[in-house]
Amino acid sequence: MKRQFRYLKRGYEIELTSGPNGFTARFQGGTHQFHVQQNRDGELSVERDGRSDVLHVAADRDVVWVAFRGRTYRLEKEAQRPKRGGRGEGDVEGVLRAPMPGQVLEVRVTPGAEVRQGETLLVLEAMKMEIRIQAGQDGAVTRVPVSAGDQVDRDQVLVEIAPIERDED
């Protein structure tokens, strides 16, 4: 089965094949062997190419969050990606919302801060995993309506970013 995902606005195609010895995954020009065991809700033990790791996985609509080796990756299913426009503020580029209910562990930015695409702006805890909310574009933070310790609901605004106009010389 082939799946297409987006990570930081870049598309990736992953082809998974199930076999007697686990899964074979083909992505980014390589082939990897996986053995997966579900430990408990959202936690997977994965052996990849002879190396063992634990991943925490959560899905919400067309987004899959994977916490792996201290980083959290937000993967957006390409085929189900909503079109921009017509649905309100959630579709506006630069408005970062909570992917699921959780607690704000850390806020790393304040209004006025310049940020780069991929930079972690805020850390949430949800379903026993840390989710790093990262900038989807370069810009300046215009609003941070949450603080560390706040409980947030799914789709609640966490950070707003405006593009920075740069003069070209």
mmCIF file of C-alpha atoms in Angstrom:
data_model
loop_
_atom_site.group_PDB
_atom_site.id
_atom_site.type_symbol
_atom_site.label_atom_id
_atom_site.label_comp_id
_atom_site.label_asym_id
_atom_site.label_seq_id
_atom_site.Cartn_x
_atom_site.Cartn_y
_atom_site.Cartn_z
ATOM 1 C CA MET A 1 0.000 0.000 0.000
ATOM 2 C CA LYS A 2 1.322 3.442 -0.906
ATOM 3 C CA ARG A 3 0.763 6.429 1.372
ATOM 4 C CA GLN A 4 1.621 10.046 0.732
ATOM 5 C CA PHE A 5 2.414 12.429 3.590
ATOM 6 C CA ARG A 6 3.558 16.006 3.977
ATOM 7 C CA TYR A 7 6.109 17.080 6.574
ATOM 8 C CA LEU A 8 7.045 20.777 6.754
ATOM 9 C CA LYS A 9 5.370 21.393 3.376
ATOM 10 C CA ARG A 10 7.415 18.689 1.623
ATOM 11 C CA GLY A 11 5.745 15.611 0.185
ATOM 12 C CA TYR A 12 6.921 12.055 0.907
ATOM 13 C CA GLU A 13 5.678 8.774 -0.475
ATOM 14 C CA ILE A 14 5.941 5.642 1.642
ATOM 15 C CA GLU A 15 5.184 2.191 0.279
ATOM 16 C CA LEU A 16 4.451 -0.460 2.935
ATOM 17 C CA THR A 17 4.365 -4.175 2.206
ATOM 18 C CA SER A 18 3.338 -6.674 4.866
ATOM 19 C CA GLY A 19 5.197 -9.981 4.922
ATOM 20 C CA PRO A 20 5.867 -12.967 7.170
ATOM 21 C CA ASN A 21 8.791 -11.175 8.847
ATOM 22 C CA GLY A 22 7.064 -7.825 9.451
ATOM 23 C CA PHE A 23 6.890 -4.864 7.085
ATOM 24 C CA THR A 24 9.044 -3.591 4.274
ATOM 25 C CA ALA A 25 8.976 0.181 3.818
ATOM 26 C CA ARG A 26 10.316 2.003 0.785
ATOM 27 C CA PHE A 27 10.879 5.727 1.162
ATOM 28 C CA GLN A 28 13.461 8.365 0.253
ATOM 29 C CA GLY A 29 15.225 5.956 -2.099
ATOM 30 C CA GLY A 30 15.802 3.279 0.538
ATOM 31 C CA THR A 31 14.232 0.030 1.683
ATOM 32 C CA HIS A 32 13.879 -0.760 5.386
ATOM 33 C CA GLN A 33 12.655 -3.818 7.271
ATOM 34 C CA PHE A 34 10.337 -3.227 10.259
ATOM 35 C CA HIS A 35 8.989 -5.464 12.982
ATOM 36 C CA VAL A 36 6.245 -3.737 14.988
ATOM 37 C CA GLN A 37 4.691 -4.697 18.320
ATOM 38 C CA GLN A 38 1.987 -2.614 20.001
ATOM 39 C CA ASN A 39 2.839 -2.233 23.713
ATOM 40 C CA ARG A 40 -0.138 -0.153 24.828
ATOM 41 C CA ASP A 41 -2.385 2.539 23.428
ATOM 42 C CA GLY A 42 -0.301 4.663 21.067
ATOM 43 C CA GLU A 43 3.056 3.083 21.985
ATOM 44 C CA LEU A 44 4.837 0.839 19.506
ATOM 45 C CA SER A 45 8.078 -1.132 19.790
ATOM 46 C CA VAL A 46 9.752 -1.009 16.406
ATOM 47 C CA GLU A 47 12.791 -2.900 15.226
ATOM 48 C CA ARG A 48 14.127 -1.324 12.049
ATOM 49 C CA ASP A 49 17.098 -2.758 10.231
ATOM 50 C CA GLY A 50 18.180 -4.488 13.466
ATOM 51 C CA ARG A 51 17.818 -1.400 15.708
ATOM 52 C CA SER A 52 15.055 -1.172 18.350
ATOM 53 C CA ASP A 53 13.130 1.993 19.218
ATOM 54 C CA VAL A 54 9.882 2.970 20.885
ATOM 55 C CA LEU A 55 7.511 5.276 19.028
ATOM 56 C CA HIS A 56 4.403 7.010 20.304
ATOM 57 C CA VAL A 57 1.772 7.485 17.635
ATOM 58 C CA ALA A 58 -1.486 9.427 17.667
ATOM 59 C CA ALA A 59 -3.843 10.166 14.800
ATOM 60 C CA ASP A 60 -6.451 12.868 14.480
ATOM 61 C CA ARG A 61 -8.419 13.147 11.249
ATOM 62 C CA ASP A 62 -5.843 13.500 8.469
ATOM 63 C CA VAL A 63 -2.829 14.096 10.734
ATOM 64 C CA VAL A 64 -0.540 11.502 12.329
ATOM 65 C CA TRP A 65 1.803 12.563 15.152
ATOM 66 C CA VAL A 66 4.870 10.381 15.729
ATOM 67 C CA ALA A 67 7.145 10.947 18.744
ATOM 68 C CA PHE A 68 10.520 9.356 18.083
ATOM 69 C CA ARG A 69 13.938 9.864 19.723
ATOM 70 C CA GLY A 70 12.967 13.109 21.461
ATOM 71 C CA ARG A 71 11.315 14.736 18.439
ATOM 72 C CA THR A 72 7.711 14.836 17.346
ATOM 73 C CA TYR A 73 6.797 14.693 13.683
ATOM 74 C CA ARG A 74 3.485 15.935 12.301
ATOM 75 C CA LEU A 75 2.626 13.992 9.157
ATOM 76 C CA GLU A 76 -0.325 15.152 7.104
ATOM 77 C CA LYS A 77 -1.985 12.571 4.888
ATOM 78 C CA GLU A 78 -1.633 13.991 1.387
ATOM 79 C CA ALA A 79 -4.730 12.451 -0.191
ATOM 80 C CA GLN A 80 -7.075 13.827 2.476
ATOM 81 C CA ARG A 81 -5.480 17.239 2.867
ATOM 82 C CA PRO A 82 -8.172 19.946 3.173
ATOM 83 C CA LYS A 83 -8.200 22.681 0.608
ATOM 84 C CA ARG A 84 -7.337 26.207 1.746
ATOM 85 C CA GLY A 85 -10.066 28.772 1.936
ATOM 86 C CA GLY A 86 -13.668 28.844 2.975
ATOM 87 C CA ARG A 87 -13.406 27.137 6.363
ATOM 88 C CA GLY A 88 -12.378 30.027 8.549
ATOM 89 C CA GLU A 89 -9.356 30.872 10.649
ATOM 90 C CA GLY A 90 -8.087 27.275 10.893
ATOM 91 C CA ASP A 91 -7.199 27.331 7.227
ATOM 92 C CA VAL A 92 -5.142 30.503 7.459
ATOM 93 C CA GLU A 93 -1.420 29.920 6.975
ATOM 94 C CA GLY A 94 0.390 30.842 10.175
ATOM 95 C CA VAL A 95 -2.400 29.906 12.616
ATOM 96 C CA LEU A 96 -1.189 26.929 14.641
ATOM 97 C CA ARG A 97 -3.866 24.982 16.483
ATOM 98 C CA ALA A 98 -3.825 22.150 19.004
ATOM 99 C CA PRO A 99 -4.029 18.844 17.137
ATOM 100 C CA MET A 100 -5.758 17.215 20.120
ATOM 101 C CA PRO A 101 -6.678 18.054 23.714
ATOM 102 C CA GLY A 102 -3.674 18.352 26.003
ATOM 103 C CA GLN A 103 -1.632 20.478 28.369
ATOM 104 C CA VAL A 104 0.875 23.148 27.349
ATOM 105 C CA LEU A 105 4.231 22.088 28.804
ATOM 106 C CA GLU A 106 6.407 24.850 27.396
ATOM 107 C CA VAL A 107 6.027 28.059 25.376
ATOM 108 C CA ARG A 108 9.262 28.989 23.621
ATOM 109 C CA VAL A 109 8.196 32.217 21.865
ATOM 110 C CA THR A 110 6.607 35.565 22.614
ATOM 111 C CA PRO A 111 4.821 38.035 20.344
ATOM 112 C CA GLY A 112 7.303 39.851 18.132
ATOM 113 C CA ALA A 113 9.789 36.965 17.958
ATOM 114 C CA GLU A 114 11.050 36.054 14.489
ATOM 115 C CA VAL A 115 10.813 32.320 13.770
ATOM 116 C CA ARG A 116 11.973 29.967 11.032
ATOM 117 C CA GLN A 117 10.035 27.166 9.380
ATOM 118 C CA GLY A 118 10.446 23.973 11.427
ATOM 119 C CA GLU A 119 11.365 25.788 14.657
ATOM 120 C CA THR A 120 9.611 24.432 17.768
ATOM 121 C CA LEU A 121 7.402 27.168 19.208
ATOM 122 C CA LEU A 122 5.471 25.287 21.861
ATOM 123 C CA VAL A 123 5.374 21.820 23.442
ATOM 124 C CA LEU A 124 2.108 20.049 24.327
ATOM 125 C CA GLU A 125 1.582 16.882 26.317
ATOM 126 C CA ALA A 126 -1.218 14.683 25.006
ATOM 127 C CA MET A 127 -1.819 10.964 25.374
ATOM 128 C CA LYS A 128 1.437 10.559 27.367
ATOM 129 C CA MET A 129 3.593 12.004 24.606
ATOM 130 C CA GLU A 130 5.164 15.354 23.892
ATOM 131 C CA ILE A 131 4.025 17.076 20.720
ATOM 132 C CA ARG A 132 6.253 19.819 19.370
ATOM 133 C CA ILE A 133 4.275 22.543 17.619
ATOM 134 C CA GLN A 134 6.545 23.829 14.876
ATOM 135 C CA ALA A 135 6.412 26.862 12.619
ATOM 136 C CA GLY A 136 5.136 25.998 9.163
ATOM 137 C CA GLN A 137 6.693 29.125 7.679
ATOM 138 C CA ASP A 138 9.224 31.850 8.406
ATOM 139 C CA GLY A 139 7.624 34.839 10.092
ATOM 140 C CA ALA A 140 7.002 36.915 13.184
ATOM 141 C CA VAL A 141 4.884 35.700 16.093
ATOM 142 C CA THR A 142 1.839 37.967 16.405
ATOM 143 C CA ARG A 143 -0.068 36.205 19.182
ATOM 144 C CA VAL A 144 0.417 33.479 21.801
ATOM 145 C CA PRO A 145 -2.910 33.110 23.638
ATOM 146 C CA VAL A 146 -1.732 30.194 25.849
ATOM 147 C CA SER A 147 0.765 29.744 28.689
ATOM 148 C CA ALA A 148 2.642 26.807 30.183
ATOM 149 C CA GLY A 149 0.254 24.738 32.310
ATOM 150 C CA ASP A 150 -2.872 25.639 30.292
ATOM 151 C CA GLN A 151 -5.231 22.855 29.248
ATOM 152 C CA VAL A 152 -6.203 23.201 25.572
ATOM 153 C CA ASP A 153 -8.916 21.720 23.407
ATOM 154 C CA ARG A 154 -8.483 20.301 19.929
ATOM 155 C CA ASP A 155 -8.337 23.095 17.317
ATOM 156 C CA GLN A 156 -7.666 25.788 19.935
ATOM 157 C CA VAL A 157 -5.330 28.517 18.627
ATOM 158 C CA LEU A 158 -1.853 28.175 20.148
ATOM 159 C CA VAL A 159 0.322 30.557 18.119
ATOM 160 C CA GLU A 160 -0.225 32.964 15.233
ATOM 161 C CA ILE A 161 2.561 33.880 12.812
ATOM 162 C CA ALA A 162 2.616 36.579 10.136
ATOM 163 C CA PRO A 163 5.017 36.457 7.191
ATOM 164 C CA ILE A 164 7.874 38.920 7.330
ATOM 165 C CA GLU A 165 8.189 41.274 4.371
ATOM 166 C CA ARG A 166 11.847 41.545 3.460
ATOM 167 C CA ASP A 167 13.288 44.222 1.200
ATOM 168 C CA GLU A 168 15.237 42.758 -1.688
ATOM 169 C CA ASP A 169 18.325 44.750 -2.598
#
